[in-house]
Structures are given as C-alpha cells and as structure tokens.
C-alpha cells in the first residue's frame, strides 16, 4: 500500500480510503490511485485485513442440493443482497436436510472465519443444527414455518396467509369448496399451506375435502390431478406450488376438464414460467429478493449486537395473489329439463 501511495503521490491514508470506497476522495485522486494499483498489480491481502480488523467481510450461506424453485431462489436472493452490501459469499451445500450434514456445513464455514451465517431452513433439522454454531457466530434462518421461539433470527414468507389468499379467492368466485394438491407432509411450509387452506374453508362453512400429500414436482401434481379430475364435483384446486399446478393442469386437460371453465386452479410461488402456462397460472407470489434483503439486514444487525442480550427477531414477509387466466367465476349448473314437473314444496 505504501508503494501505491508513493507512485500516486498521495498519503497512505488516501490509498486506504480509495480501497474502502470512501466518498471523500476527489475523482482525479481516486483515478490516480487506481492507476498506480493497476501498474503495481496491487491486491489487498485479505488474510492480513482479517487479522487487523477481526472481520473477514465474508458471509456463509448454507443451502442444499436441489432444483426446487423456492430454495434455489432464496439462495440467489441472499447471495445477491450480500454481494450488493460488499460481502464475499461462501456457500456450503448439503445433500440431506438432516442435523449432522447441516452441522458439518456450519463447521466448514466457521473454519473459513465467516462473519455470520444465513441458512436456508425449510426443515426443523436445519434450525436445530444452527444452535450448535460456535459461540459468537451470528446466524439467521430463512424459510420454514417459524415457531416464534427460535433461538436466532428468522425470515420467512407467511405461507398460511398465502394459502388463505388463494382459497378465499376461489370461494369468492362462487366455488362451493376448494380441493388441495398438497406438498410433502414433513415440510413445515407445506403444512402451513394446508393449515391456511383448511382454516379458510372452516371459516366459510365449506366442506373440507381430504388431503393426499405429495411432493413438490409436476409428476406428483399429475398423480393428484388424475384423482381430482375423475371427481365431477371438483371445480377448484389450490396447489401447494406452481410445479404441482403444472401437473394438475395436464391431468385435467387429459380428462377433458377445461381450465378455468370447468375447474379453476391456483398455484404458489409465482415461478417466472407460470405466466406462460396454458392457461397462465393464477398463483401466490413470494418475493425471494426481499427475503434475501431482510435476511441480510437482520444478520448484519445481529452481528453488531451478537454479544448483547437483545431480543431475537422474526421477520414475516407477506405474500401477494397474482391473478391470471386459470381461475374464473363458477355457477352451479342448472339441472337438465326432464319433462317432469318439479316436486311440490311442502307447505
């Protein structure tokens, strides 16, 4: 750094301000310092900086190997927010959402001196493993259902509220009840969507149909959709995510059930492709970028107060209903004219 200062004709402190992007440096001076850095092939020694400041400016992210849209989008949202804030990112992925693999990921990140960890935590095993993180290492969990008693800050979308939005929308369109193509029962997010759907039907005094759990993919939705399509009383289906809805749409099409004329369908997630389904899918939007920003802000705040006794924060991001072409008003069909008079109404 002193070599750069000598070549640029400035002080050591000015070079430091340029490196740290301090605003109080004239543009001409900044360019002269940057030119000197390029000429000398100067690179910051991050290890030395970490020793001096006790900060690595690196955050750890725990994800898991999956092609599921929700967790993948959470990972992207968190990483984008961290990089925008000037942090390097170290990602540790696990193949299984179980206590031991997640704990090993925590240990790997801690060995790289990360300043904090954000974990994508759709299952309780992830949050349980985070409680064993080294003392003083700030952690934030993103996703899952949230219990309100988590030992560290959490950020999640209100899955139950999203299910209520979808179910109430279908009831408001005149459907007598709403069937549900569910996700896996051991995922808290899927269960929260079942709870929101069921509570809305109860509140409306509607019949609550049985639920057959599935998985998060179109193949599971297709199997559930075949069963629903075979029941002529089914006129509305709320799906636990958009990929399940895609499978349901195909099953309904193969059975000759038109969407939305015969059956209305709502998804959850608002995948980028959902607007190009046939018909375009009405769905519940999750703002993954906002979840990433909120998770980062929460982590940075927690890092600044990690040695204090401040309260644990739990952030809930509200979902939004996106209306497209897969839902429509429903009216009960008029009974066919049999040529016989209607039965007398008892007086």
Tab-separated table of C-alpha atoms in Angstrom, residues 191-312:
chain	number	residue	atom	x	y	z
A	191	UNK	CA	-48.109	-27.969	6.338
A	192	UNK	CA	-48.599	-24.225	6.846
A	193	UNK	CA	-50.260	-24.036	3.424
A	194	UNK	CA	-52.560	-26.915	4.377
A	195	UNK	CA	-53.416	-25.120	7.624
A	196	UNK	CA	-54.241	-21.850	5.848
A	197	UNK	CA	-56.392	-23.633	3.250
A	198	UNK	CA	-58.271	-25.652	5.862
A	199	UNK	CA	-58.860	-22.674	8.186
A	200	UNK	CA	-60.332	-20.628	5.333
A	201	UNK	CA	-62.774	-23.388	4.418
A	202	UNK	CA	-63.818	-23.819	8.044
A	203	UNK	CA	-64.370	-20.077	8.410
A	204	UNK	CA	-66.570	-20.088	5.296
A	205	UNK	CA	-68.582	-23.079	6.476
A	206	UNK	CA	-67.455	-25.032	3.416
A	207	UNK	CA	-66.794	-28.754	3.201
A	208	UNK	CA	-63.121	-29.589	3.840
A	209	UNK	CA	-62.049	-32.288	1.342
A	210	UNK	CA	-59.451	-34.917	2.312
A	211	UNK	CA	-55.804	-34.180	1.530
A	212	UNK	CA	-53.426	-36.574	-0.194
A	213	UNK	CA	-49.813	-35.465	0.442
A	214	UNK	CA	-47.406	-35.420	-2.475
A	215	UNK	CA	-44.056	-33.918	-3.418
A	216	UNK	CA	-43.046	-30.554	-4.880
A	217	UNK	CA	-42.810	-31.620	-8.542
A	218	UNK	CA	-45.120	-31.801	-11.548
A	219	UNK	CA	-45.144	-35.606	-11.508
A	220	UNK	CA	-46.739	-35.613	-8.048
A	221	UNK	CA	-49.181	-32.933	-9.176
A	222	UNK	CA	-50.113	-35.032	-12.175
A	223	UNK	CA	-50.967	-38.032	-9.989
A	224	UNK	CA	-53.021	-35.882	-7.643
A	225	UNK	CA	-54.625	-34.181	-10.627
A	226	UNK	CA	-55.752	-37.501	-12.118
A	227	UNK	CA	-57.645	-38.323	-8.941
A	228	UNK	CA	-59.196	-34.862	-8.778
A	229	UNK	CA	-60.125	-34.876	-12.478
A	230	UNK	CA	-62.058	-38.133	-12.007
A	231	UNK	CA	-64.355	-36.444	-9.465
A	232	UNK	CA	-67.003	-34.348	-11.270
A	233	UNK	CA	-67.709	-32.388	-8.086
A	234	UNK	CA	-64.210	-30.836	-8.158
A	235	UNK	CA	-64.399	-27.287	-9.506
A	236	UNK	CA	-61.477	-25.571	-7.741
A	237	UNK	CA	-57.962	-26.707	-6.799
A	238	UNK	CA	-55.344	-24.887	-4.735
A	239	UNK	CA	-51.884	-26.346	-5.359
A	240	UNK	CA	-49.012	-26.196	-2.875
A	241	UNK	CA	-46.666	-24.828	-5.558
A	242	UNK	CA	-46.600	-23.978	-9.256
A	243	UNK	CA	-44.889	-27.192	-10.355
A	244	UNK	CA	-47.650	-29.222	-8.715
A	245	UNK	CA	-50.148	-26.976	-10.508
A	246	UNK	CA	-48.450	-27.751	-13.818
A	247	UNK	CA	-49.046	-31.466	-13.279
A	248	UNK	CA	-52.646	-30.834	-12.233
A	249	UNK	CA	-53.267	-28.777	-15.376
A	250	UNK	CA	-52.070	-31.625	-17.586
A	251	UNK	CA	-54.203	-34.200	-15.763
A	252	UNK	CA	-57.291	-32.020	-16.095
A	253	UNK	CA	-56.603	-31.473	-19.801
A	254	UNK	CA	-56.242	-35.204	-20.440
A	255	UNK	CA	-59.538	-35.831	-18.640
A	256	UNK	CA	-61.351	-33.253	-20.757
A	257	UNK	CA	-61.826	-30.865	-17.811
A	258	UNK	CA	-61.361	-27.324	-19.092
A	259	UNK	CA	-59.445	-24.714	-17.078
A	260	UNK	CA	-60.887	-22.353	-15.965
A	261	UNK	CA	-64.335	-23.092	-17.475
A	262	UNK	CA	-64.789	-26.371	-15.565
A	263	UNK	CA	-62.079	-26.204	-12.912
A	264	UNK	CA	-60.165	-23.213	-11.506
A	265	UNK	CA	-56.537	-23.760	-10.441
A	266	UNK	CA	-54.261	-21.648	-8.208
A	267	UNK	CA	-50.564	-22.264	-7.540
A	268	UNK	CA	-47.981	-20.951	-5.066
A	269	UNK	CA	-44.521	-19.383	-5.695
A	270	UNK	CA	-45.060	-17.376	-8.901
A	271	UNK	CA	-42.287	-19.035	-10.876
A	272	UNK	CA	-41.081	-16.964	-13.862
A	273	UNK	CA	-42.654	-19.548	-16.207
A	274	UNK	CA	-46.060	-19.530	-14.510
A	275	UNK	CA	-47.364	-16.732	-16.695
A	276	UNK	CA	-46.683	-18.926	-19.756
A	277	UNK	CA	-48.626	-21.991	-18.625
A	278	UNK	CA	-51.756	-22.762	-20.642
A	279	UNK	CA	-53.745	-21.055	-19.299
A	280	UNK	CA	-51.472	-18.572	-17.466
A	281	UNK	CA	-51.465	-19.566	-13.818
A	282	UNK	CA	-53.076	-17.578	-11.023
A	283	UNK	CA	-50.643	-18.003	-8.138
A	284	UNK	CA	-49.315	-16.697	-4.820
A	285	UNK	CA	-46.175	-14.591	-5.238
A	286	UNK	CA	-43.195	-14.958	-2.884
A	287	UNK	CA	-40.696	-12.086	-3.002
A	288	UNK	CA	-37.431	-14.006	-2.660
A	289	UNK	CA	-35.286	-10.936	-3.326
A	290	UNK	CA	-36.982	-9.135	-0.445
A	291	UNK	CA	-36.458	-12.155	1.787
A	292	UNK	CA	-32.748	-12.052	0.904
A	293	UNK	CA	-32.507	-8.346	1.731
A	294	UNK	CA	-34.365	-8.759	5.006
A	295	UNK	CA	-32.217	-11.757	5.973
A	296	UNK	CA	-29.016	-9.822	5.294
A	297	UNK	CA	-30.217	-6.772	7.231
A	298	UNK	CA	-31.176	-8.993	10.138
A	299	UNK	CA	-27.814	-10.768	10.091
A	300	UNK	CA	-25.827	-7.524	9.995
A	301	UNK	CA	-27.872	-6.167	12.901
A	302	UNK	CA	-27.381	-9.399	14.813
A	303	UNK	CA	-23.632	-9.351	14.095
A	304	UNK	CA	-23.407	-5.871	15.586
A	305	UNK	CA	-25.255	-6.967	18.739
A	306	UNK	CA	-24.176	-10.596	18.939
A	307	UNK	CA	-22.609	-10.139	22.388
A	308	UNK	CA	-25.661	-8.411	23.809
A	309	UNK	CA	-28.898	-9.745	25.191
A	310	UNK	CA	-31.203	-8.175	22.622
A	311	UNK	CA	-34.388	-9.980	21.618
A	312	UNK	CA	-34.444	-12.446	18.753
